[in-house]
Coordinates of C-alpha atoms in Angstrom, one line a residue:
M1 CA 0.0 0.0 0.0
I2 CA 2.9 2.4 0.8
I3 CA 4.3 1.7 -2.6
L4 CA 1.0 2.5 -4.2
L5 CA 0.8 5.8 -2.3
A6 CA 4.3 6.7 -3.4
C7 CA 3.4 6.0 -7.0
I8 CA 0.4 8.3 -6.8
A9 CA 2.5 11.2 -5.3
V10 CA 5.2 10.5 -7.9
L11 CA 2.8 10.5 -10.9
C12 CA 1.0 13.7 -9.8
G13 CA 4.3 15.5 -9.6
L14 CA 5.7 14.0 -12.8
L15 CA 2.7 15.2 -14.8
Y16 CA 3.0 18.7 -13.3
G17 CA 6.7 19.0 -14.1
Y18 CA 6.7 17.4 -17.5
N19 CA 3.9 19.7 -18.8
E20 CA 5.8 22.7 -17.5
G21 CA 9.2 21.7 -18.8
V22 CA 8.1 20.5 -22.3
I23 CA 6.8 23.9 -23.5
A24 CA 10.4 25.3 -23.3
G25 CA 11.4 23.3 -26.4
A26 CA 7.9 22.8 -28.0
Y27 CA 7.3 26.6 -28.3
E28 CA 9.5 27.2 -31.4
P29 CA 8.2 24.3 -33.5
I30 CA 4.6 25.3 -32.7
R31 CA 5.3 28.9 -33.7
A32 CA 7.0 27.7 -36.9
E33 CA 3.8 25.7 -37.8
F34 CA 1.1 28.2 -36.8
Q35 CA 2.9 31.5 -37.3
F36 CA 1.1 33.1 -34.3
S37 CA 1.4 36.6 -32.9
A38 CA 3.2 37.4 -29.6
Y39 CA -0.2 37.7 -27.9
E40 CA -1.3 34.3 -29.1
G41 CA 2.1 32.8 -28.0
G42 CA 1.6 34.2 -24.6
L43 CA -1.9 32.8 -24.4
L44 CA -0.5 29.4 -25.4
V45 CA 2.1 29.3 -22.6
A46 CA -0.3 30.9 -20.1
A47 CA -3.1 28.4 -20.8
L48 CA -1.4 26.0 -18.4
S49 CA -1.5 28.5 -15.6
I50 CA -5.1 29.6 -16.3
G51 CA -6.3 26.0 -16.3
G52 CA -4.3 25.3 -13.2
L53 CA -5.9 28.2 -11.3
I54 CA -9.4 27.0 -12.3
G55 CA -8.5 23.4 -11.4
A56 CA -7.2 24.4 -8.0
Y57 CA -10.5 26.2 -7.1
L58 CA -12.6 23.3 -8.4
S59 CA -10.5 21.0 -6.2
A60 CA -11.7 22.7 -3.0
Y61 CA -15.3 21.7 -3.9
L62 CA -14.7 18.4 -5.5
S63 CA -12.3 17.0 -2.8
D64 CA -14.7 18.0 0.0
R65 CA -17.8 16.8 -1.8
F66 CA -16.7 13.6 -3.5
G67 CA -13.4 12.8 -1.8
R68 CA -9.7 13.2 -2.4
R69 CA -9.4 10.0 -4.4
H70 CA -12.2 10.8 -6.9
T71 CA -10.7 14.3 -7.4
V72 CA -7.3 12.8 -8.3
M73 CA -9.2 10.4 -10.7
I74 CA -10.8 13.3 -12.4
S75 CA -7.5 15.0 -12.8
A76 CA -6.0 11.9 -14.5
M77 CA -8.9 11.9 -17.0
L78 CA -8.3 15.6 -17.8
F79 CA -4.6 14.8 -18.4
I80 CA -5.5 12.0 -20.8
T81 CA -8.0 14.2 -22.7
G82 CA -5.7 17.2 -22.9
A83 CA -2.8 15.0 -24.2
G84 CA -5.0 13.4 -26.8
L85 CA -6.4 16.7 -28.0
S86 CA -2.8 18.1 -28.2
A87 CA -1.8 15.2 -30.4
I88 CA -4.5 15.8 -33.0
A89 CA -4.7 19.6 -32.8
Q90 CA -4.5 21.3 -36.2
D91 CA -5.6 24.6 -34.9
L92 CA -3.8 26.9 -32.4
Y93 CA -6.9 27.6 -30.4
L94 CA -7.7 23.9 -30.0
L95 CA -4.2 23.4 -28.8
I96 CA -4.7 26.3 -26.3
F97 CA -7.9 24.6 -25.1
A98 CA -6.1 21.3 -24.8
R99 CA -3.3 22.9 -22.7
S100 CA -6.0 24.5 -20.5
L101 CA -7.4 21.0 -19.8
I102 CA -3.9 19.8 -18.9
G103 CA -3.6 22.8 -16.7
A104 CA -6.9 22.0 -15.0
G105 CA -5.6 18.5 -14.4
I106 CA -2.4 19.9 -12.8
G107 CA -4.5 22.3 -10.7
L108 CA -6.6 19.4 -9.4
S109 CA -3.8 16.9 -8.9
S110 CA -1.4 19.5 -7.3
M111 CA -4.1 20.1 -4.7
A112 CA -5.8 16.7 -4.2
G113 CA -2.7 14.6 -4.7
P114 CA -0.6 16.1 -1.7
Q115 CA -3.8 16.4 0.3
Y116 CA -4.6 12.7 -0.2
V117 CA -1.1 11.6 0.6
S118 CA -0.8 13.8 3.7
E119 CA -4.1 12.4 5.1
I120 CA -3.4 8.7 4.4
A121 CA 0.3 8.3 4.8
P122 CA 1.9 7.1 8.1
R123 CA 3.4 10.2 9.9
K124 CA 6.9 8.7 10.0
I125 CA 7.1 8.8 6.2
R126 CA 4.6 11.6 5.4
G127 CA 7.3 14.2 4.7
R128 CA 9.1 11.9 2.3
L129 CA 5.9 11.0 0.4
L130 CA 5.0 14.7 0.1
G131 CA 8.6 15.5 -0.9
A132 CA 8.3 12.8 -3.6
F133 CA 5.6 15.0 -5.2
Q134 CA 8.0 17.9 -5.5
F135 CA 10.9 15.6 -6.5
M136 CA 8.8 14.4 -9.4
I137 CA 7.9 17.9 -10.4
S138 CA 11.7 18.5 -10.8
F139 CA 12.2 15.1 -12.5
G140 CA 9.2 15.8 -14.8
V141 CA 10.8 19.1 -15.8
L142 CA 14.0 17.2 -16.7
I143 CA 12.0 14.6 -18.8
G144 CA 10.4 17.5 -20.6
Y145 CA 13.8 19.1 -21.3
L146 CA 15.1 15.7 -22.5
S147 CA 12.2 15.2 -24.9
N148 CA 13.0 18.7 -26.3
L149 CA 16.7 17.6 -26.9
I150 CA 15.9 14.1 -28.2
T151 CA 13.3 15.3 -30.7
L152 CA 15.3 18.3 -31.8
D153 CA 16.2 16.8 -35.2
L154 CA 12.8 15.4 -36.0
D155 CA 10.9 16.9 -38.9
Y156 CA 8.1 18.8 -37.2
N157 CA 6.4 19.4 -40.6
A158 CA 5.7 15.7 -41.0
E159 CA 2.3 14.7 -42.2
T160 CA 1.7 12.2 -39.4
V161 CA 2.7 13.4 -35.9
N162 CA 4.7 16.6 -35.5
R163 CA 7.5 16.9 -33.0
W164 CA 5.6 19.0 -30.5
Q165 CA 2.5 16.7 -30.8
F166 CA 4.6 13.7 -29.9
M167 CA 6.0 15.5 -26.9
F168 CA 2.6 16.4 -25.6
L169 CA 1.2 12.9 -26.3
L170 CA 3.8 11.3 -24.1
S171 CA 2.2 12.7 -21.0
A172 CA -0.9 10.4 -21.6
I173 CA 1.2 7.4 -20.4
P174 CA 1.8 8.5 -16.8
A175 CA -1.7 9.9 -16.7
A176 CA -3.1 6.5 -17.5
L177 CA -0.9 4.9 -14.8
L178 CA -2.2 7.5 -12.3
L179 CA -5.8 6.7 -13.2
Y180 CA -5.1 3.0 -12.7
G181 CA -3.3 3.5 -9.4
I182 CA -5.8 5.8 -7.8
W183 CA -8.6 3.5 -8.9
R184 CA -7.0 0.7 -6.8
A185 CA -6.3 3.0 -3.8
P186 CA -8.5 3.5 -0.8
E187 CA -10.1 6.8 0.1
S188 CA -8.5 9.2 2.7
P189 CA -9.5 8.0 6.2
R190 CA -9.8 11.6 7.4
W191 CA -12.3 12.4 4.6
L192 CA -14.2 9.3 5.4
V193 CA -14.5 10.5 9.0
M194 CA -15.7 13.9 7.7
A195 CA -18.3 12.0 5.6
R196 CA -19.4 10.1 8.8
R197 CA -18.0 6.8 7.5
S198 CA -15.8 6.0 10.5
K199 CA -16.0 2.3 10.1
E200 CA -14.5 2.5 6.6
A201 CA -11.8 4.9 8.0
Q202 CA -10.8 2.2 10.5
T203 CA -10.5 -0.3 7.7
V204 CA -8.2 2.0 5.7
F205 CA -6.0 2.6 8.7
Q206 CA -5.8 -1.2 9.2
T207 CA -4.7 -1.5 5.6
I208 CA -2.0 1.2 5.5
E209 CA -0.6 0.5 9.0
P210 CA -1.2 -3.3 9.7
E211 CA 1.3 -3.3 12.5
R212 CA -0.9 -1.1 14.6
S213 CA -3.2 -2.5 17.2
E214 CA -7.0 -2.3 17.0
E215 CA -7.0 0.0 20.0
W216 CA -4.6 2.4 18.3
I217 CA -6.7 2.5 15.1
K218 CA -10.0 3.1 17.0
G219 CA -8.2 5.8 19.1
N220 CA -6.9 7.5 16.0
V221 CA -10.3 7.6 14.4
K222 CA -11.8 8.9 17.7
K223 CA -9.2 11.6 17.8
I224 CA -10.1 12.8 14.3
E225 CA -13.8 12.7 15.3
Q226 CA -13.0 14.9 18.3
D227 CA -11.0 17.3 16.2
L228 CA -13.9 17.7 13.9
A229 CA -16.4 18.1 16.8
E230 CA -14.3 20.9 18.2
V231 CA -15.0 22.9 15.0
A232 CA -18.5 21.7 14.5
D233 CA -19.9 25.2 15.0
Q234 CA -17.7 26.4 12.1
K235 CA -19.0 25.8 8.6
G236 CA -15.6 25.4 7.0
G237 CA -16.2 28.3 4.6
W238 CA -13.7 30.6 3.0
L239 CA -14.0 33.3 5.7
D240 CA -12.9 30.7 8.3
L241 CA -9.4 30.9 6.8
I242 CA -9.0 34.4 8.0
N243 CA -10.6 34.2 11.4
P244 CA -8.2 35.0 14.3
R245 CA -7.6 31.3 15.0
N246 CA -6.7 30.2 11.4
R247 CA -5.3 33.5 10.0
P248 CA -1.7 32.7 11.1
I249 CA -1.8 29.3 9.4
T250 CA -3.2 30.8 6.2
S251 CA -0.8 33.7 6.0
F252 CA 2.2 31.4 6.7
C253 CA 1.3 29.1 3.7
V254 CA 0.6 32.1 1.5
F255 CA 4.0 33.7 2.3
T256 CA 5.8 30.4 1.9
F257 CA 4.5 30.0 -1.7
L258 CA 5.1 33.8 -2.3
F259 CA 8.8 33.5 -1.4
Q260 CA 9.1 30.3 -3.4
Q261 CA 8.0 32.2 -6.5
L262 CA 10.0 35.3 -5.7
S263 CA 13.1 33.2 -5.6
G264 CA 12.9 33.2 -9.4
I265 CA 12.3 29.5 -10.1
N266 CA 9.7 29.9 -12.9
A267 CA 12.0 32.4 -14.7
V268 CA 14.7 29.7 -14.7
I269 CA 12.5 26.7 -15.6
L270 CA 10.3 28.3 -18.3
Y271 CA 13.0 30.3 -19.9
A272 CA 16.2 28.2 -19.3
P273 CA 17.2 28.1 -23.0
E274 CA 16.9 31.9 -23.3
L275 CA 18.9 32.3 -20.1
F276 CA 21.7 30.2 -21.4
G277 CA 21.6 32.2 -24.6
D278 CA 22.2 35.3 -22.5
L279 CA 25.1 33.6 -20.8
G280 CA 26.9 32.9 -24.1
F281 CA 25.4 29.6 -25.4
S282 CA 24.7 30.6 -29.0
A283 CA 23.7 27.3 -30.7
Q284 CA 20.2 25.9 -30.0
A285 CA 21.6 22.4 -29.3
S286 CA 24.1 23.7 -26.8
R287 CA 21.4 25.7 -25.0
L288 CA 19.1 22.7 -24.8
S289 CA 22.0 20.5 -23.6
A290 CA 22.9 23.0 -20.9
T291 CA 19.2 23.1 -20.0
V292 CA 19.1 19.3 -19.6
G293 CA 22.2 19.6 -17.3
L294 CA 20.3 22.2 -15.2
G295 CA 17.3 20.0 -15.1
S296 CA 19.5 17.1 -13.9
A297 CA 20.8 19.2 -11.0
L298 CA 17.3 20.1 -10.1
A299 CA 16.1 16.5 -10.1
L300 CA 19.1 15.1 -8.2
A301 CA 18.8 17.7 -5.4
A302 CA 15.1 17.1 -5.2
A303 CA 15.9 13.4 -4.7
A304 CA 18.3 14.3 -1.9
S305 CA 15.6 16.3 -0.2
L306 CA 13.6 13.1 0.2
L307 CA 16.3 11.8 2.6
L308 CA 16.5 15.1 4.5
I309 CA 13.0 16.3 5.0
D310 CA 12.1 13.7 7.7
R311 CA 15.5 13.6 9.2
V312 CA 16.7 17.2 9.3
G313 CA 13.2 18.6 9.5
R314 CA 11.2 21.2 7.6
R315 CA 12.3 24.3 9.5
P316 CA 16.2 23.9 9.2
L317 CA 15.8 23.3 5.4
M318 CA 13.8 26.5 5.0
V319 CA 16.0 28.6 7.3
Y320 CA 19.2 27.6 5.6
G321 CA 17.9 27.0 2.1
L322 CA 16.6 30.5 1.4
P323 CA 19.9 32.3 2.0
A324 CA 21.7 29.7 -0.1
C325 CA 19.3 30.5 -2.9
G326 CA 20.1 34.2 -2.4
F327 CA 23.8 33.7 -2.4
S328 CA 23.7 31.7 -5.6
Q329 CA 21.7 34.5 -7.3
F330 CA 24.4 37.0 -6.4
L331 CA 27.0 34.6 -7.6
L332 CA 25.3 34.5 -11.0
V333 CA 25.1 38.3 -11.1
G334 CA 28.8 38.6 -10.2
G335 CA 29.7 36.2 -13.0
V336 CA 27.7 38.2 -15.6
L337 CA 29.5 41.4 -14.4
M338 CA 32.9 39.7 -14.9
G339 CA 32.1 38.9 -18.5
D340 CA 33.2 35.9 -20.6
G341 CA 35.5 33.1 -19.6
I342 CA 35.7 32.8 -15.8
G343 CA 32.6 35.0 -15.5
T344 CA 30.5 32.6 -17.6
A345 CA 31.7 29.6 -15.6
L346 CA 30.8 31.5 -12.4
S347 CA 27.4 32.4 -13.7
V348 CA 26.6 28.8 -14.7
S349 CA 27.8 27.6 -11.3
G350 CA 25.6 30.1 -9.6
L351 CA 22.6 29.0 -11.6
C352 CA 23.3 25.3 -10.8
L353 CA 23.8 26.1 -7.1
Y354 CA 20.5 28.0 -7.1
V355 CA 18.5 25.0 -8.5
I356 CA 20.2 22.7 -6.0
S357 CA 19.5 25.0 -3.1
Y358 CA 15.9 25.5 -4.3
S359 CA 15.3 21.7 -4.7
L360 CA 16.5 21.0 -1.2
S361 CA 14.4 23.7 0.4
M362 CA 11.8 26.0 -1.2
G363 CA 10.9 23.4 -3.8
P364 CA 9.3 20.8 -1.5
L365 CA 8.6 22.8 1.6
P366 CA 5.6 24.9 0.6
W367 CA 3.8 21.8 -0.7
V368 CA 4.6 19.8 2.5
Y369 CA 3.6 22.6 4.8
M370 CA 0.3 23.4 3.1
S371 CA -0.6 19.7 3.2
E372 CA 0.1 19.4 6.9
V373 CA -0.8 22.6 8.8
F374 CA -4.5 23.3 7.9
P375 CA -7.2 21.6 10.1
N376 CA -9.0 18.7 8.5
Y377 CA -12.2 20.6 7.9
L378 CA -10.4 23.5 6.1
R379 CA -7.5 21.7 4.4
A380 CA -9.0 21.7 0.9
K381 CA -9.9 25.4 0.9
G382 CA -6.7 26.4 2.7
M383 CA -4.6 24.6 0.1
V384 CA -6.5 26.4 -2.7
I385 CA -5.5 29.8 -1.3
A386 CA -1.9 28.8 -0.9
V387 CA -1.7 27.2 -4.4
T388 CA -3.4 30.3 -5.9
V389 CA -0.3 32.3 -5.1
N390 CA 1.8 29.7 -6.9
W391 CA -0.4 29.9 -10.1
V392 CA -0.8 33.6 -10.1
F393 CA 2.9 34.2 -10.0
T394 CA 3.5 31.5 -12.5
F395 CA 1.1 33.3 -14.8
L396 CA 2.8 36.7 -14.2
V397 CA 6.2 35.3 -15.0
V398 CA 5.0 33.9 -18.3
F399 CA 4.0 37.4 -19.4
V400 CA 6.2 39.7 -17.4
F401 CA 9.7 38.0 -17.6
P402 CA 10.2 38.4 -21.4
K403 CA 9.3 42.1 -21.1
F404 CA 11.5 42.5 -18.1
N405 CA 14.3 40.9 -19.9
E406 CA 14.1 43.7 -22.5
L407 CA 13.7 46.5 -19.9
F408 CA 16.2 45.3 -17.3
S409 CA 19.6 43.5 -17.4
I410 CA 20.0 39.9 -16.2
T411 CA 22.0 41.3 -13.3
E412 CA 19.1 43.5 -12.1
I413 CA 16.5 40.7 -12.5
F414 CA 18.5 38.1 -10.6
G415 CA 19.7 40.7 -8.1
F416 CA 16.0 41.3 -7.3
F417 CA 15.4 37.6 -6.9
G418 CA 18.4 37.3 -4.5
I419 CA 17.2 40.1 -2.3
C420 CA 13.8 38.5 -2.1
C421 CA 15.5 35.3 -0.9
F422 CA 17.2 37.1 2.0
I423 CA 13.9 38.8 2.9
G424 CA 12.3 35.3 2.9
T425 CA 15.1 34.1 5.3
I426 CA 14.1 36.7 7.9
Y427 CA 10.5 35.5 7.6
A428 CA 11.5 31.8 7.9
V429 CA 13.5 32.5 11.0
R430 CA 10.6 34.2 12.7
R431 CA 7.7 32.0 11.5
A432 CA 8.6 28.5 10.1
P433 CA 7.4 25.7 12.4
E434 CA 8.8 22.2 12.8
T435 CA 6.2 19.6 11.9
K436 CA 8.4 16.6 11.5
G437 CA 6.8 13.5 13.1
V438 CA 3.8 15.4 14.4
S439 CA 0.3 14.1 13.7
L440 CA -1.9 16.3 11.5
E441 CA -4.3 17.0 14.4
D442 CA -1.4 17.9 16.7
I443 CA 0.1 20.2 14.1
Y444 CA -3.0 22.5 14.3
A445 CA -2.7 22.6 18.1
L446 CA 1.1 23.3 17.8
F447 CA 0.5 26.6 16.0
H448 CA -1.4 27.9 19.0
K449 CA 0.3 26.1 21.9
R450 CA 3.6 27.5 20.7
G451 CA 2.2 30.9 20.1
I452 CA 2.7 31.6 16.4
A453 CA -0.4 33.7 16.5
G454 CA 1.5 36.0 18.9
G455 CA 4.5 36.1 16.6
S456 CA 6.9 33.9 18.5
I457 CA 9.3 31.6 16.8
L458 CA 8.4 27.9 16.4
G459 CA 10.6 25.0 16.4
E460 CA 13.3 26.5 18.5

């Protein structure tokens, strides 16, 4: 069962990352075929973010109404449909619609997937399973980059399947595996308790933790029932997220995703070939090869984070990871100012150090935190608010970064990202809690027992 849960987390993250990374190399072949305007090109790239935002909001309703498992199932069907439409699209706007469906699938799976895993996974491996989601986002980006490089020499004016259609179609394979896996998986026991199906919740706990005694299982279900009873007078509406008791939790998750995006990750992932062009890589093949190398560093560091997140803990990774991201941004800026030769090597080193630092810290942590800290009755809506920050800033980067790249130098842009990382460090020192090894119900109490509402530091 643990292997099945890991596969679900892995496939949700893989589909997210692949569909983000593949557009970096598919954009030029698509533009060569459809000859679209800059506005239409922006719409094509932004379709994923628009669909993701819609999917995230739908997830709040679907996961509470029909369950986490069924929501992941719907997301898998959206992935398959979007991939299929992308493969047969002979019109730009059909392709944009198909990318929007894929985006909606990402929005649903990026919400319901971590939510499902956090609610069903044993606490001792919960961080690693949630970290596996972020690792596979990074690995999916790498696979997308690799597909760009491998298919570089294919004739994208072929009469059968064009290069970009083939790249989009590949995502249907992991989507079909996800649909099969979630079909076999049980529902979240915490959602079952919310749905007044406590007997079924006990059966699920018995399945996923067979070494536990019957008394422990019944006690665990009873604890969830008591947790829900304490908030029975609250309706679990959107406004509950900003009431005095829940506001510190909501603001923490929002700011964690805000600093994740202000670290500059989407500028690096979505425009990596262009960045390497600015750093002196002139040929397309060399830019794509360098991009694959960057994606490899991203994925390897994300794999290492799986070993650290339940050993070192969440708080130390955030407190030390953010300044490492900021330092690497300044290293990149210093290399650009030095010029070619040693300066180029220094800039590329800074870029690689950045993605490594990011993957060890700000890559997985926002997803882990948002899946853990909200109370059971508000988890779906709270995660929507947090992920909305992610999608809005992803959308802004798609439109703003190319224009900023014209108006400002690369040193000014990454200098800004570096400053944001150090500001984020101050926030992490003051606010980041340690949730390693704590049950979901006790995490909610931790926020108030340790006084985060009053502004004290957690985890010290």
